[in-house]
Short mmCIF file of C-alpha atoms in Angstrom, two decimals:
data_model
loop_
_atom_site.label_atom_id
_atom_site.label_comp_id
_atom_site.label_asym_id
_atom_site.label_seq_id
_atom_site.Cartn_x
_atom_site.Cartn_y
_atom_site.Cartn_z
CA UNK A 1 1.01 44.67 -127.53
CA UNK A 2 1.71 41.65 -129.39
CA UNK A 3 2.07 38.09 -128.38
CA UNK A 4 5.41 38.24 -129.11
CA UNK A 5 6.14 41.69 -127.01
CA UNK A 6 4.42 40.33 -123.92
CA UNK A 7 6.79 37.04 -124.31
CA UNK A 8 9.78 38.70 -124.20
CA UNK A 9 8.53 41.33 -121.15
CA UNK A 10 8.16 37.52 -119.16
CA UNK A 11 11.57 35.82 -120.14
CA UNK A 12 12.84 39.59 -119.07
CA UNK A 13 11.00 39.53 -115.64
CA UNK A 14 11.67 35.46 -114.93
CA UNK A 15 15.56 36.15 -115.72
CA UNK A 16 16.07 39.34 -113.76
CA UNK A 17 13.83 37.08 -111.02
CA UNK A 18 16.36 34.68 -111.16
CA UNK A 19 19.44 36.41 -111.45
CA UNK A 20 18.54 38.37 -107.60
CA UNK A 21 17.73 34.99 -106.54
CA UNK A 22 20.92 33.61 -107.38
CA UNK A 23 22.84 36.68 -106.14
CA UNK A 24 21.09 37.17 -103.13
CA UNK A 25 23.25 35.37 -100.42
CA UNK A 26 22.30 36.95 -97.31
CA UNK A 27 20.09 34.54 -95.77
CA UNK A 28 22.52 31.70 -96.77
CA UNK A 29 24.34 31.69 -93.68
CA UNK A 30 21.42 31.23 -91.66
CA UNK A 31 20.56 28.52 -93.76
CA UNK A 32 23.88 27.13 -93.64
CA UNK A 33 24.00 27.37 -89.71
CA UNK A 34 20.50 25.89 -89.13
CA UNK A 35 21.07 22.61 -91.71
CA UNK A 36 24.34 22.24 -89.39
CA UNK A 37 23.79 22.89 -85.84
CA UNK A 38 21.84 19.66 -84.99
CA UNK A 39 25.34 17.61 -86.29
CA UNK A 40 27.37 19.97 -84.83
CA UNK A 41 25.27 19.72 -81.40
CA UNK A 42 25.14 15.93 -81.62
CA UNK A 43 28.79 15.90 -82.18
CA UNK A 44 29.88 17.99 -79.23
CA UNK A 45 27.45 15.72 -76.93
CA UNK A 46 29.07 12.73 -78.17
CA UNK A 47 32.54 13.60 -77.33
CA UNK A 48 31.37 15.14 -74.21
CA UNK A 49 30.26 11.47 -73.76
CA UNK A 50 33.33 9.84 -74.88
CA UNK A 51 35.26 11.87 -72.13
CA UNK A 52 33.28 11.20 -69.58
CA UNK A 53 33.77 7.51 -70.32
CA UNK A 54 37.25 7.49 -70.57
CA UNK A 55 37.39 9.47 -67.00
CA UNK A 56 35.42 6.33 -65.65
CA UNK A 57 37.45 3.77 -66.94
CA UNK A 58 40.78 5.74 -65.55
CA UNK A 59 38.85 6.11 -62.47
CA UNK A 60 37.96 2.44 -62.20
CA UNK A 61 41.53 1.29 -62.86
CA UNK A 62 43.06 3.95 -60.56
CA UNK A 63 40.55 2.41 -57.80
CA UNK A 64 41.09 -1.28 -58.66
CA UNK A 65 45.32 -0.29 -58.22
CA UNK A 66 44.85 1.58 -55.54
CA UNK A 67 43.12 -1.49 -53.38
CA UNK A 68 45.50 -3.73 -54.30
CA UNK A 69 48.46 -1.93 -53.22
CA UNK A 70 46.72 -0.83 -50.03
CA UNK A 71 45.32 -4.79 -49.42
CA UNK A 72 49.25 -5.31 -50.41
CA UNK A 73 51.21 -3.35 -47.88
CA UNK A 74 50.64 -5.06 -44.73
CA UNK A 75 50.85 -9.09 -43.61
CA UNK A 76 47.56 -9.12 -41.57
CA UNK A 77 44.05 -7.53 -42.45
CA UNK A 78 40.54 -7.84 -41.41
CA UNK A 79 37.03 -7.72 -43.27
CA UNK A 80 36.21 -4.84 -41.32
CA UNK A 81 39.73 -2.66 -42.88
CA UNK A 82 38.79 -4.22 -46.18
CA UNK A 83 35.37 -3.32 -46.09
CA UNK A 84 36.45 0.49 -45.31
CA UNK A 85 39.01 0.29 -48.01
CA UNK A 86 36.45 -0.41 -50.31
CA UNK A 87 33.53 2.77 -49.28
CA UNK A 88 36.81 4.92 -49.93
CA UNK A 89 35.54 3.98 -53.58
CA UNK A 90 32.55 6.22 -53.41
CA UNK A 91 34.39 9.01 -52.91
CA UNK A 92 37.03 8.39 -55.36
CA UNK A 93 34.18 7.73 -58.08
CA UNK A 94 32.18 11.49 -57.62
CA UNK A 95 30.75 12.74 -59.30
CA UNK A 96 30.20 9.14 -61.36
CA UNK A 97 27.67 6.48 -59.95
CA UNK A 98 29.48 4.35 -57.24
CA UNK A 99 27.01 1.78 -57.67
CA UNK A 100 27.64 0.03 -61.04
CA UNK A 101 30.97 -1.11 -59.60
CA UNK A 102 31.90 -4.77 -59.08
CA UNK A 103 34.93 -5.55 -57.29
CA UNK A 104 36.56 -8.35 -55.84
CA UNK A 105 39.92 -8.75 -54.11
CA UNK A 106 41.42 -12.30 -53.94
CA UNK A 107 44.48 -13.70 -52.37
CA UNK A 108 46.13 -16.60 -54.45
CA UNK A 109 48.74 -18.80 -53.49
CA UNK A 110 51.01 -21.21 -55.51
CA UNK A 111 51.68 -24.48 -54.62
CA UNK A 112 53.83 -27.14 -56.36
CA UNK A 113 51.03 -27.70 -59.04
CA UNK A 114 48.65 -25.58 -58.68
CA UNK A 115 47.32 -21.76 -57.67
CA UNK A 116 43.99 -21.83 -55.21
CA UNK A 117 42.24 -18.72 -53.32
CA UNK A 118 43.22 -18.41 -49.87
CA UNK A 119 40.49 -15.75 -49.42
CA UNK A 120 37.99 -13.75 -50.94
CA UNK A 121 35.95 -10.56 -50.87
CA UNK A 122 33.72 -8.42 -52.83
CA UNK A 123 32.21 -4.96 -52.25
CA UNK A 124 28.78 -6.15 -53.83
CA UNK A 125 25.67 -8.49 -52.96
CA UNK A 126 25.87 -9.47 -56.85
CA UNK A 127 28.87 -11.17 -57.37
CA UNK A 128 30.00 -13.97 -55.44
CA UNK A 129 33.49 -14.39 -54.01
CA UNK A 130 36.01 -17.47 -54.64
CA UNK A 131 35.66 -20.15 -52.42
CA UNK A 132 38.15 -20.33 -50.66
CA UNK A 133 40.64 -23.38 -51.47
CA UNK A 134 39.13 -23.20 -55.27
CA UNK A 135 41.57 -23.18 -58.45
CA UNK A 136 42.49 -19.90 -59.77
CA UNK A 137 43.52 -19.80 -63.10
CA UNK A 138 46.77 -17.28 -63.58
CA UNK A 139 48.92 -16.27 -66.27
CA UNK A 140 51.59 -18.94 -66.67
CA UNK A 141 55.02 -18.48 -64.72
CA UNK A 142 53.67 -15.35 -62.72
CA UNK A 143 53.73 -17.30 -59.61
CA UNK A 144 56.34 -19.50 -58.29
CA UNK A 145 55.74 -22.31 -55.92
CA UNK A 146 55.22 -20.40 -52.53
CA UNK A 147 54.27 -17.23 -53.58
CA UNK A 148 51.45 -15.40 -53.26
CA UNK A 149 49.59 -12.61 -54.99
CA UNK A 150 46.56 -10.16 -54.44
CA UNK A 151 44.10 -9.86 -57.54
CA UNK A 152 41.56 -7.39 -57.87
CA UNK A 153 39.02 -7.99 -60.28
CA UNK A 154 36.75 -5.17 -61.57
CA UNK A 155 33.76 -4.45 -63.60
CA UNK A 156 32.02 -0.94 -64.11
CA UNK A 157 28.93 -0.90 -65.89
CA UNK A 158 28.71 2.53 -68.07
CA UNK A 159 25.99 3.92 -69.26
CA UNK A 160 26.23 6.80 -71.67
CA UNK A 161 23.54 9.60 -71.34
CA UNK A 162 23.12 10.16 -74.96
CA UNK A 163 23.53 6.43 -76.63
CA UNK A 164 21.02 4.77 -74.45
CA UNK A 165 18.47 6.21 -76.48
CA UNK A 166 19.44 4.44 -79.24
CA UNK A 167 22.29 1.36 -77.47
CA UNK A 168 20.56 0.07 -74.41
CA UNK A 169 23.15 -2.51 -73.38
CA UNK A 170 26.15 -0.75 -71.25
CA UNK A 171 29.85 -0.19 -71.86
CA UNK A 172 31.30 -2.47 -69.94
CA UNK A 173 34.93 -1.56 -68.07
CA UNK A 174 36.58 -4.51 -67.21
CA UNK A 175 40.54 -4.03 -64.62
CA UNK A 176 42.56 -7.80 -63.34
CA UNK A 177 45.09 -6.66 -61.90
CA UNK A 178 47.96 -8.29 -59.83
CA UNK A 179 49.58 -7.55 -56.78
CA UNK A 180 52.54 -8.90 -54.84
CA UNK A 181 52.42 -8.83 -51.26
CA UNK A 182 54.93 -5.92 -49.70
CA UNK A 183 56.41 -7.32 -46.34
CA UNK A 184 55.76 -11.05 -46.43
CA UNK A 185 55.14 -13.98 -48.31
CA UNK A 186 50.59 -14.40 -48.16
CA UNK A 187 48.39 -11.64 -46.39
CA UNK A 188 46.28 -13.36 -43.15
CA UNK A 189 42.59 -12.42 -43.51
CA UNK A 190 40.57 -12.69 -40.21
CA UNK A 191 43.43 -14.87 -38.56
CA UNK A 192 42.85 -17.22 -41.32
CA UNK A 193 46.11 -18.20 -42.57
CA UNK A 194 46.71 -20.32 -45.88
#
């Protein structure tokens, strides 16, 4: 057999090599499946994530409304109704941690130049509450000289599963929302009238 014979026997056997290598597609899918299951799986994670933030943050607001209008509804309240209005919060949090929740509830009152805090209280050791008789800075023209209004300030402290391997700061929920009193004009706290 020549040089030249044994050359063309190779091309043949490299081309036909190629040609089932090119046409064979049956381990392509497998392939396919195992380049994109990690993004797929990282994808499904992070919108499992992003739901379960977006269920806190409804969840925080829902709570931060719902102890306003309760604080709201009558003329007279004590710490000790306040403080149970605020452990209703762990249950209205499950299965989500109770315990990066920040709340404070303050009554403001307008006077002819100015609104201060009648009272304050917070369901947590780390945030202070107003002092009472201190300025509280409000929206302009939502209060009118003798009117009061109940303000519950929020803060959640989120902390996705996923991202804090790679974000280690939190996602930070933030609710102010304002509340008029129902049946009269400022809510008494303790017997401590403004």
């Amino acid at each position: 057999m020549s040089n030249g014979e044994r050359f063309k026997i190779l091309i043949n056997i490299t081309k036909t090599f190629w040609d089932r290598f090119i046409l064979n597609i049956q381990g392509v899918a497998s392939i396919e499946f195992a380049i994109i299951s990690p993004a797929i799986a990282l994808l499904f994670i992070g919108i499992v994530q992003l739901s379960w933030g977006l269920t806190v943050n409804r969840r925080v607001h829902q709570i931060s409304n719902l102890t306003g209008d309760l604080i709201a509804r009558t003329p007279i309240t004590s710490s000790d109704e306040l403080e149970g209005i605020f452990r209703t919060h762990s249950l209205l949090m499950r299965p989500y941690d109770i315990e990066p929740l920040k709340m404070i509830a303050t009554h403001v009152v307008a006077d002819l130049n100015s609104t201060s805090v009648c009272w304050s209280y917070t369901n947590s050791t780390d945030v202070a509450a107003y002092q009472t008789g201190a300025t509280y800075e409000l929206p302009e023209e939502i209060l009118n000289k003798g009117e009061s209004l109940i303000v519950i300030e929020s803060e959640y402290l989120y902390r996705p599963i996923l991202f804090s391997l790679f974000v280690n700061e939190p996602i930070t929920f933030r609710e102010k929302l304002f509340h008029a009193p129902r049946t009269s004009t400022t809510i008494t706290l303790d017997g401590q009238e403004c």
